[in-house]
Structure formats: C-alpha cells, structure tokens
PDB file of N, CA and C in Angstrom:
ATOM      1  N   MET U  13     -12.071  11.757  -4.371  1.00 45.00           N
ATOM      2  CA  MET U  13     -11.777  11.501  -2.971  1.00 45.00           C
ATOM      3  C   MET U  13     -10.446  12.152  -2.629  1.00 45.00           C
ATOM      4  N   ALA U  14     -10.399  12.781  -1.496  1.00 48.00           N
ATOM      5  CA  ALA U  14      -9.160  13.404  -1.027  1.00 48.00           C
ATOM      6  C   ALA U  14      -8.211  12.329  -0.513  1.00 48.00           C
ATOM      7  N   VAL U  15      -6.926  12.620  -0.604  1.00 47.00           N
ATOM      8  CA  VAL U  15      -5.904  11.667  -0.169  1.00 47.00           C
ATOM      9  C   VAL U  15      -6.118  11.249   1.282  1.00 47.00           C
ATOM     10  N   TYR U  16      -6.495  12.179   2.133  1.00 51.00           N
ATOM     11  CA  TYR U  16      -6.620  11.878   3.561  1.00 51.00           C
ATOM     12  C   TYR U  16      -7.863  11.054   3.888  1.00 51.00           C
ATOM     13  N   ASP U  17      -8.773  10.879   2.922  1.00 70.00           N
ATOM     14  CA  ASP U  17      -9.985  10.095   3.146  1.00 70.00           C
ATOM     15  C   ASP U  17      -9.780   8.596   2.927  1.00 70.00           C
ATOM     16  N   LEU U  18      -8.638   8.203   2.379  1.00 77.00           N
ATOM     17  CA  LEU U  18      -8.409   6.781   2.148  1.00 77.00           C
ATOM     18  C   LEU U  18      -8.390   6.022   3.476  1.00 77.00           C
ATOM     19  N   PRO U  19      -9.040   4.876   3.527  1.00 79.00           N
ATOM     20  CA  PRO U  19      -9.105   4.113   4.776  1.00 79.00           C
ATOM     21  C   PRO U  19      -7.818   3.340   5.061  1.00 79.00           C
ATOM     22  N   LEU U  20      -6.782   4.027   5.486  1.00 90.00           N
ATOM     23  CA  LEU U  20      -5.510   3.376   5.826  1.00 90.00           C
ATOM     24  C   LEU U  20      -5.259   3.479   7.327  1.00 90.00           C
ATOM     25  N   PRO U  21      -4.621   2.472   7.899  1.00 94.00           N
ATOM     26  CA  PRO U  21      -4.261   2.551   9.319  1.00 94.00           C
ATOM     27  C   PRO U  21      -3.246   3.668   9.569  1.00 94.00           C
ATOM     28  N   GLN U  22      -3.086   4.008  10.833  1.00 94.00           N
ATOM     29  CA  GLN U  22      -2.095   5.005  11.209  1.00 94.00           C
ATOM     30  C   GLN U  22      -0.690   4.445  11.040  1.00 94.00           C
ATOM     31  N   PHE U  23       0.299   5.322  11.026  1.00 95.00           N
ATOM     32  CA  PHE U  23       1.694   4.945  10.781  1.00 95.00           C
ATOM     33  C   PHE U  23       2.195   3.855  11.723  1.00 95.00           C
ATOM     34  N   ASP U  24       1.883   3.946  13.024  1.00 95.00           N
ATOM     35  CA  ASP U  24       2.429   2.963  13.962  1.00 95.00           C
ATOM     36  C   ASP U  24       1.960   1.541  13.673  1.00 95.00           C
ATOM     37  N   TYR U  25       0.815   1.373  13.032  1.00 96.00           N
ATOM     38  CA  TYR U  25       0.333   0.055  12.615  1.00 96.00           C
ATOM     39  C   TYR U  25       1.369  -0.622  11.723  1.00 96.00           C
ATOM     40  N   PHE U  26       1.922   0.135  10.773  1.00 96.00           N
ATOM     41  CA  PHE U  26       2.938  -0.402   9.860  1.00 96.00           C
ATOM     42  C   PHE U  26       4.295  -0.505  10.541  1.00 96.00           C
ATOM     43  N   GLN U  27       4.574   0.416  11.423  1.00 94.00           N
ATOM     44  CA  GLN U  27       5.854   0.412  12.133  1.00 94.00           C
ATOM     45  C   GLN U  27       6.016  -0.878  12.955  1.00 94.00           C
ATOM     46  N   PHE U  28       4.914  -1.444  13.417  1.00 94.00           N
ATOM     47  CA  PHE U  28       4.947  -2.698  14.169  1.00 94.00           C
ATOM     48  C   PHE U  28       4.944  -3.926  13.268  1.00 94.00           C
ATOM     49  N   GLY U  29       5.012  -3.730  11.944  1.00 95.00           N
ATOM     50  CA  GLY U  29       5.156  -4.850  11.010  1.00 95.00           C
ATOM     51  C   GLY U  29       3.862  -5.439  10.490  1.00 95.00           C
ATOM     52  N   ASN U  30       2.746  -4.770  10.671  1.00 97.00           N
ATOM     53  CA  ASN U  30       1.455  -5.295  10.215  1.00 97.00           C
ATOM     54  C   ASN U  30       1.207  -4.994   8.743  1.00 97.00           C
ATOM     55  N   CYS U  31       0.618  -5.953   8.020  1.00 97.00           N
ATOM     56  CA  CYS U  31       0.221  -5.773   6.624  1.00 97.00           C
ATOM     57  C   CYS U  31      -1.211  -5.253   6.574  1.00 97.00           C
ATOM     58  N   HIS U  32      -1.548  -4.642   5.455  1.00 96.00           N
ATOM     59  CA  HIS U  32      -2.898  -4.088   5.284  1.00 96.00           C
ATOM     60  C   HIS U  32      -3.339  -4.315   3.852  1.00 96.00           C
ATOM     61  N   THR U  33      -4.582  -4.752   3.672  1.00 94.00           N
ATOM     62  CA  THR U  33      -5.190  -4.823   2.345  1.00 94.00           C
ATOM     63  C   THR U  33      -6.446  -3.979   2.368  1.00 94.00           C
ATOM     64  N   GLY U  34      -6.773  -3.395   1.230  1.00 93.00           N
ATOM     65  CA  GLY U  34      -7.959  -2.556   1.178  1.00 93.00           C
ATOM     66  C   GLY U  34      -8.374  -2.278  -0.247  1.00 93.00           C
ATOM     67  N   SER U  35      -9.425  -1.502  -0.376  1.00 89.00           N
ATOM     68  CA  SER U  35      -9.934  -1.132  -1.692  1.00 89.00           C
ATOM     69  C   SER U  35     -10.706   0.167  -1.600  1.00 89.00           C
ATOM     70  N   HIS U  36     -10.808   0.805  -2.746  1.00 85.00           N
ATOM     71  CA  HIS U  36     -11.646   1.993  -2.898  1.00 85.00           C
ATOM     72  C   HIS U  36     -12.130   1.984  -4.333  1.00 85.00           C
ATOM     73  N   GLY U  37     -13.423   1.810  -4.535  1.00 84.00           N
ATOM     74  CA  GLY U  37     -13.935   1.691  -5.893  1.00 84.00           C
ATOM     75  C   GLY U  37     -13.339   0.462  -6.554  1.00 84.00           C
ATOM     76  N   ALA U  38     -12.763   0.651  -7.736  1.00 84.00           N
ATOM     77  CA  ALA U  38     -12.173  -0.466  -8.470  1.00 84.00           C
ATOM     78  C   ALA U  38     -10.737  -0.766  -8.062  1.00 84.00           C
ATOM     79  N   VAL U  39     -10.127   0.115  -7.292  1.00 88.00           N
ATOM     80  CA  VAL U  39      -8.713  -0.044  -6.931  1.00 88.00           C
ATOM     81  C   VAL U  39      -8.579  -0.924  -5.690  1.00 88.00           C
ATOM     82  N   ARG U  40      -7.685  -1.913  -5.767  1.00 91.00           N
ATOM     83  CA  ARG U  40      -7.358  -2.794  -4.646  1.00 91.00           C
ATOM     84  C   ARG U  40      -5.894  -2.587  -4.313  1.00 91.00           C
ATOM     85  N   TRP U  41      -5.513  -2.812  -3.046  1.00 94.00           N
ATOM     86  CA  TRP U  41      -4.103  -2.674  -2.674  1.00 94.00           C
ATOM     87  C   TRP U  41      -3.732  -3.604  -1.541  1.00 94.00           C
ATOM     88  N   ARG U  42      -2.432  -3.848  -1.438  1.00 95.00           N
ATOM     89  CA  ARG U  42      -1.825  -4.547  -0.301  1.00 95.00           C
ATOM     90  C   ARG U  42      -0.599  -3.735   0.090  1.00 95.00           C
ATOM     91  N   ILE U  43      -0.453  -3.490   1.381  1.00 97.00           N
ATOM     92  CA  ILE U  43       0.675  -2.725   1.903  1.00 97.00           C
ATOM     93  C   ILE U  43       1.403  -3.612   2.901  1.00 97.00           C
ATOM     94  N   GLU U  44       2.710  -3.748   2.687  1.00 97.00           N
ATOM     95  CA  GLU U  44       3.521  -4.638   3.519  1.00 97.00           C
ATOM     96  C   GLU U  44       4.765  -3.895   3.996  1.00 97.00           C
ATOM     97  N   PRO U  45       4.887  -3.660   5.297  1.00 97.00           N
ATOM     98  CA  PRO U  45       6.096  -3.003   5.789  1.00 97.00           C
ATOM     99  C   PRO U  45       7.269  -3.969   5.767  1.00 97.00           C
ATOM    100  N   ARG U  46       8.416  -3.451   5.453  1.00 96.00           N
ATOM    101  CA  ARG U  46       9.645  -4.259   5.457  1.00 96.00           C
ATOM    102  C   ARG U  46      10.591  -3.613   6.466  1.00 96.00           C
ATOM    103  N   THR U  47      10.330  -3.924   7.729  1.00 91.00           N
ATOM    104  CA  THR U  47      11.016  -3.261   8.829  1.00 91.00           C
ATOM    105  C   THR U  47      12.469  -3.684   8.987  1.00 91.00           C
ATOM    106  N   LYS U  48      12.853  -4.836   8.449  1.00 91.00           N
ATOM    107  CA  LYS U  48      14.228  -5.319   8.621  1.00 91.00           C
ATOM    108  C   LYS U  48      15.149  -4.901   7.487  1.00 91.00           C
ATOM    109  N   GLU U  49      14.597  -4.239   6.462  1.00 89.00           N
ATOM    110  CA  GLU U  49      15.433  -3.734   5.373  1.00 89.00           C
ATOM    111  C   GLU U  49      16.177  -2.497   5.848  1.00 89.00           C
ATOM    112  N   GLU U  50      17.265  -2.197   5.168  1.00 93.00           N
ATOM    113  CA  GLU U  50      18.004  -0.962   5.442  1.00 93.00           C
ATOM    114  C   GLU U  50      17.982  -0.093   4.203  1.00 93.00           C
ATOM    115  N   PRO U  51      17.352   1.020   4.191  1.00 94.00           N
ATOM    116  CA  PRO U  51      16.493   1.552   5.246  1.00 94.00           C
ATOM    117  C   PRO U  51      15.133   0.850   5.225  1.00 94.00           C
ATOM    118  N   PRO U  52      14.400   0.865   6.347  1.00 95.00           N
ATOM    119  CA  PRO U  52      13.073   0.249   6.385  1.00 95.00           C
ATOM    120  C   PRO U  52      12.158   0.874   5.326  1.00 95.00           C
ATOM    121  N   ALA U  53      11.275   0.061   4.762  1.00 97.00           N
ATOM    122  CA  ALA U  53      10.420   0.527   3.670  1.00 97.00           C
ATOM    123  C   ALA U  53       9.005  -0.015   3.818  1.00 97.00           C
ATOM    124  N   ILE U  54       8.104   0.597   3.070  1.00 97.00           N
ATOM    125  CA  ILE U  54       6.743   0.104   2.919  1.00 97.00           C
ATOM    126  C   ILE U  54       6.618  -0.295   1.453  1.00 97.00           C
ATOM    127  N   HIS U  55       6.301  -1.563   1.195  1.00 97.00           N
ATOM    128  CA  HIS U  55       6.105  -2.032  -0.179  1.00 97.00           C
ATOM    129  C   HIS U  55       4.608  -2.128  -0.423  1.00 97.00           C
ATOM    130  N   ALA U  56       4.163  -1.666  -1.589  1.00 97.00           N
ATOM    131  CA  ALA U  56       2.735  -1.673  -1.898  1.00 97.00           C
ATOM    132  C   ALA U  56       2.483  -2.208  -3.301  1.00 97.00           C
ATOM    133  N   TRP U  57       1.371  -2.880  -3.446  1.00 95.00           N
ATOM    134  CA  TRP U  57       0.866  -3.364  -4.726  1.00 95.00           C
ATOM    135  C   TRP U  57      -0.481  -2.692  -4.966  1.00 95.00           C
ATOM    136  N   ARG U  58      -0.782  -2.395  -6.236  1.00 94.00           N
ATOM    137  CA  ARG U  58      -2.059  -1.779  -6.611  1.00 94.00           C
ATOM    138  C   ARG U  58      -2.569  -2.442  -7.879  1.00 94.00           C
ATOM    139  N   TRP U  59      -3.840  -2.874  -7.872  1.00 92.00           N
ATOM    140  CA  TRP U  59      -4.415  -3.533  -9.044  1.00 92.00           C
ATOM    141  C   TRP U  59      -5.903  -3.220  -9.132  1.00 92.00           C
ATOM    142  N   LYS U  60      -6.491  -3.539 -10.301  1.00 89.00           N
ATOM    143  CA  LYS U  60      -7.897  -3.187 -10.533  1.00 89.00           C
ATOM    144  C   LYS U  60      -8.745  -4.340 -11.051  1.00 89.00           C
ATOM    145  N   ASN U  61      -8.310  -5.568 -10.978  1.00 82.00           N
ATOM    146  CA  ASN U  61      -9.131  -6.639 -11.550  1.00 82.00           C
ATOM    147  C   ASN U  61     -10.248  -7.093 -10.623  1.00 82.00           C
ATOM    148  N   GLY U  62     -10.380  -6.499  -9.440  1.00 81.00           N
ATOM    149  CA  GLY U  62     -11.469  -6.825  -8.543  1.00 81.00           C
ATOM    150  C   GLY U  62     -11.291  -8.114  -7.767  1.00 81.00           C
ATOM    151  N   LEU U  63     -10.137  -8.753  -7.933  1.00 83.00           N
ATOM    152  CA  LEU U  63      -9.882 -10.021  -7.255  1.00 83.00           C
ATOM    153  C   LEU U  63      -8.954  -9.824  -6.062  1.00 83.00           C
ATOM    154  N   CYS U  64      -8.799 -10.870  -5.277  1.00 85.00           N
ATOM    155  CA  CYS U  64      -7.922 -10.812  -4.107  1.00 85.00           C
ATOM    156  C   CYS U  64      -6.451 -10.727  -4.527  1.00 85.00           C
ATOM    157  N   PHE U  65      -5.588 -10.463  -3.554  1.00 88.00           N
ATOM    158  CA  PHE U  65      -4.156 -10.292  -3.804  1.00 88.00           C
ATOM    159  C   PHE U  65      -3.552 -11.489  -4.530  1.00 88.00           C
ATOM    160  N   GLU U  66      -3.909 -12.687  -4.098  1.00 88.00           N
ATOM    161  CA  GLU U  66      -3.335 -13.892  -4.689  1.00 88.00           C
ATOM    162  C   GLU U  66      -3.729 -14.085  -6.149  1.00 88.00           C
ATOM    163  N   LYS U  67      -4.826 -13.466  -6.581  1.00 85.00           N
ATOM    164  CA  LYS U  67      -5.301 -13.631  -7.957  1.00 85.00           C
ATOM    165  C   LYS U  67      -5.192 -12.351  -8.779  1.00 85.00           C
ATOM    166  N   ARG U  68      -4.418 -11.386  -8.294  1.00 88.00           N
ATOM    167  CA  ARG U  68      -4.256 -10.116  -9.011  1.00 88.00           C
ATOM    168  C   ARG U  68      -3.503 -10.342 -10.323  1.00 88.00           C
ATOM    169  N   GLU U  69      -3.451  -9.306 -11.158  1.00 84.00           N
ATOM    170  CA  GLU U  69      -2.685  -9.394 -12.398  1.00 84.00           C
ATOM    171  C   GLU U  69      -1.206  -9.534 -12.058  1.00 84.00           C
ATOM    172  N   GLU U  70      -0.489 -10.294 -12.841  1.00 83.00           N
ATOM    173  CA  GLU U  70       0.949 -10.478 -12.612  1.00 83.00           C
ATOM    174  C   GLU U  70       1.717  -9.176 -12.804  1.00 83.00           C
ATOM    175  N   ASP U  71       1.219  -8.302 -13.668  1.00 86.00           N
ATOM    176  CA  ASP U  71       1.934  -7.061 -13.960  1.00 86.00           C
ATOM    177  C   ASP U  71       1.325  -5.860 -13.231  1.00 86.00           C
ATOM    178  N   CYS U  72       0.731  -6.091 -12.064  1.00 91.00           N
ATOM    179  CA  CYS U  72       0.145  -4.973 -11.316  1.00 91.00           C
ATOM    180  C   CYS U  72       1.250  -4.009 -10.872  1.00 91.00           C
ATOM    181  N   LEU U  73       0.848  -2.816 -10.532  1.00 93.00           N
ATOM    182  CA  LEU U  73       1.817  -1.797 -10.119  1.00 93.00           C
ATOM    183  C   LEU U  73       2.357  -2.105  -8.726  1.00 93.00           C
ATOM    184  N   GLU U  74       3.653  -1.867  -8.535  1.00 95.00           N
ATOM    185  CA  GLU U  74       4.309  -2.029  -7.240  1.00 95.00           C
ATOM    186  C   GLU U  74       5.192  -0.821  -6.990  1.00 95.00           C
ATOM    187  N   ALA U  75       5.349  -0.458  -5.723  1.00 97.00           N
ATOM    188  CA  ALA U  75       6.209   0.675  -5.376  1.00 97.00           C
ATOM    189  C   ALA U  75       6.700   0.529  -3.942  1.00 97.00           C
ATOM    190  N   ASP U  76       7.827   1.160  -3.665  1.00 97.00           N
ATOM    191  CA  ASP U  76       8.391   1.209  -2.318  1.00 97.00           C
ATOM    192  C   ASP U  76       8.411   2.648  -1.834  1.00 97.00           C
ATOM    193  N   PHE U  77       8.156   2.808  -0.538  1.00 97.00           N
ATOM    194  CA  PHE U  77       8.158   4.115   0.102  1.00 97.00           C
ATOM    195  C   PHE U  77       8.923   3.999   1.412  1.00 97.00           C
ATOM    196  N   PRO U  78       9.535   5.082   1.870  1.00 97.00           N
ATOM    197  CA  PRO U  78      10.230   5.028   3.166  1.00 97.00           C
ATOM    198  C   PRO U  78       9.241   4.697   4.287  1.00 97.00           C
ATOM    199  N   LEU U  79       9.678   3.946   5.257  1.00 97.00           N
ATOM    200  CA  LEU U  79       8.844   3.628   6.419  1.00 97.00           C
ATOM    201  C   LEU U  79       8.911   4.806   7.390  1.00 97.00           C
ATOM    202  N   THR U  80       8.224   5.869   7.006  1.00 96.00           N
ATOM    203  CA  THR U  80       8.138   7.107   7.781  1.00 96.00           C
ATOM    204  C   THR U  80       6.712   7.636   7.618  1.00 96.00           C
ATOM    205  N   PRO U  81       6.278   8.549   8.489  1.00 95.00           N
ATOM    206  CA  PRO U  81       4.954   9.164   8.286  1.00 95.00           C
ATOM    207  C   PRO U  81       4.838   9.848   6.917  1.00 95.00           C
ATOM    208  N   GLU U  82       5.917  10.458   6.460  1.00 96.00           N
ATOM    209  CA  GLU U  82       5.899  11.116   5.150  1.00 96.00           C
ATOM    210  C   GLU U  82       5.783  10.081   4.028  1.00 96.00           C
ATOM    211  N   GLY U  83       6.475   8.939   4.205  1.00 96.00           N
ATOM    212  CA  GLY U  83       6.383   7.867   3.216  1.00 96.00           C
ATOM    213  C   GLY U  83       4.965   7.327   3.117  1.00 96.00           C
ATOM    214  N   LEU U  84       4.288   7.212   4.248  1.00 95.00           N
ATOM    215  CA  LEU U  84       2.898   6.751   4.246  1.00 95.00           C
ATOM    216  C   LEU U  84       1.999   7.746   3.521  1.00 95.00           C
ATOM    217  N   GLU U  85       2.240   9.039   3.695  1.00 93.00           N
ATOM    218  CA  GLU U  85       1.446  10.040   2.978  1.00 93.00           C
ATOM    219  C   GLU U  85       1.709   9.974   1.477  1.00 93.00           C
ATOM    220  N   SER U  86       2.960   9.720   1.075  1.00 95.00           N
ATOM    221  CA  SER U  86       3.265   9.549  -0.354  1.00 95.00           C
ATOM    222  C   SER U  86       2.554   8.320  -0.898  1.00 95.00           C
ATOM    223  N   LEU U  87       2.515   7.267  -0.117  1.00 95.00           N
ATOM    224  CA  LEU U  87       1.809   6.045  -0.514  1.00 95.00           C
ATOM    225  C   LEU U  87       0.329   6.327  -0.717  1.00 95.00           C
ATOM    226  N   ARG U  88      -0.282   7.089   0.177  1.00 92.00           N
ATOM    227  CA  ARG U  88      -1.697   7.450   0.021  1.00 92.00           C
ATOM    228  C   ARG U  88      -1.938   8.116  -1.335  1.00 92.00           C
ATOM    229  N   GLY U  89      -1.079   9.053  -1.700  1.00 92.00           N
ATOM    230  CA  GLY U  89      -1.215   9.732  -2.982  1.00 92.00           C
ATOM    231  C   GLY U  89      -1.042   8.780  -4.149  1.00 92.00           C
ATOM    232  N   TRP U  90      -0.082   7.863  -4.046  1.00 94.00           N
ATOM    233  CA  TRP U  90       0.175   6.892  -5.109  1.00 94.00           C
ATOM    234  C   TRP U  90      -1.028   5.995  -5.342  1.00 94.00           C
ATOM    235  N   LEU U  91      -1.726   5.619  -4.278  1.00 91.00           N
ATOM    236  CA  LEU U  91      -2.891   4.749  -4.428  1.00 91.00           C
ATOM    237  C   LEU U  91      -3.986   5.402  -5.253  1.00 91.00           C
ATOM    238  N   LEU U  92      -4.052   6.719  -5.237  1.00 84.00           N
ATOM    239  CA  LEU U  92      -5.103   7.432  -5.986  1.00 84.00           C
ATOM    240  C   LEU U  92      -4.659   7.914  -7.361  1.00 84.00           C
ATOM    241  N   GLU U  93      -3.394   7.710  -7.712  1.00 84.00           N
ATOM    242  CA  GLU U  93      -2.914   8.145  -9.026  1.00 84.00           C
ATOM    243  C   GLU U  93      -3.682   7.428 -10.135  1.00 84.00           C
ATOM    244  N   PRO U  94      -3.986   8.155 -11.200  1.00 71.00           N
ATOM    245  CA  PRO U  94      -4.611   7.465 -12.343  1.00 71.00           C
ATOM    246  C   PRO U  94      -3.608   6.503 -12.959  1.00 71.00           C
ATOM    247  N   GLY U  95      -4.080   5.573 -13.670  1.00 65.00           N
ATOM    248  CA  GLY U  95      -3.218   4.569 -14.304  1.00 65.00           C
ATOM    249  C   GLY U  95      -3.889   3.238 -14.262  1.00 65.00           C
ATOM    250  N   GLN U  96      -3.088   2.241 -14.108  1.00 54.00           N
ATOM    251  CA  GLN U  96      -3.594   0.861 -14.135  1.00 54.00           C
ATOM    252  C   GLN U  96      -4.755   0.683 -13.194  1.00 54.00           C
TER     253      GLN U  96
END
C-alpha cells in the first residue's frame, strides 16, 4: 500500500484537536494532537495485537511528529514501517 492510500483525515482535522483511531491489515493506531505543547505535536501509537487502544500491548510503538502537514506525512510513513 502506498503511503498516500492510508485512511487518515486531512491535516486540519488534527489542527482542531481531534483524535483519530484506525487500522490497516494487522496494524492498529491512535493519533492524538497535542496542540497546547510547545511546539505543537502529533503523538501516535502503533500496535498489532488486533485489540482496541485500551487493551493494546504495554510496549507498543509510540512516536511524536510536528503538528504540520509535513509532520502528518512523516506519520503516514511511520505507520507503514515494518517492525512491531
């Protein structure tokens, strides 16, 4: 799957402080904008146990990205990286 095919909302969705959860195949994710941080960031979790966010593995992958259109594109790529 190409990075641009991931079903993610547009940048302004996150800019307004909305969270997003989704999945593709075995990969699950939660994206949470942190608009009040300096600098503003997008925090993301990625896991593969097939369960909801509250029941994910404790050691699932987490990452922060700048709250910018470029940061969102980097996040898209990170969601598709091989690994956990």
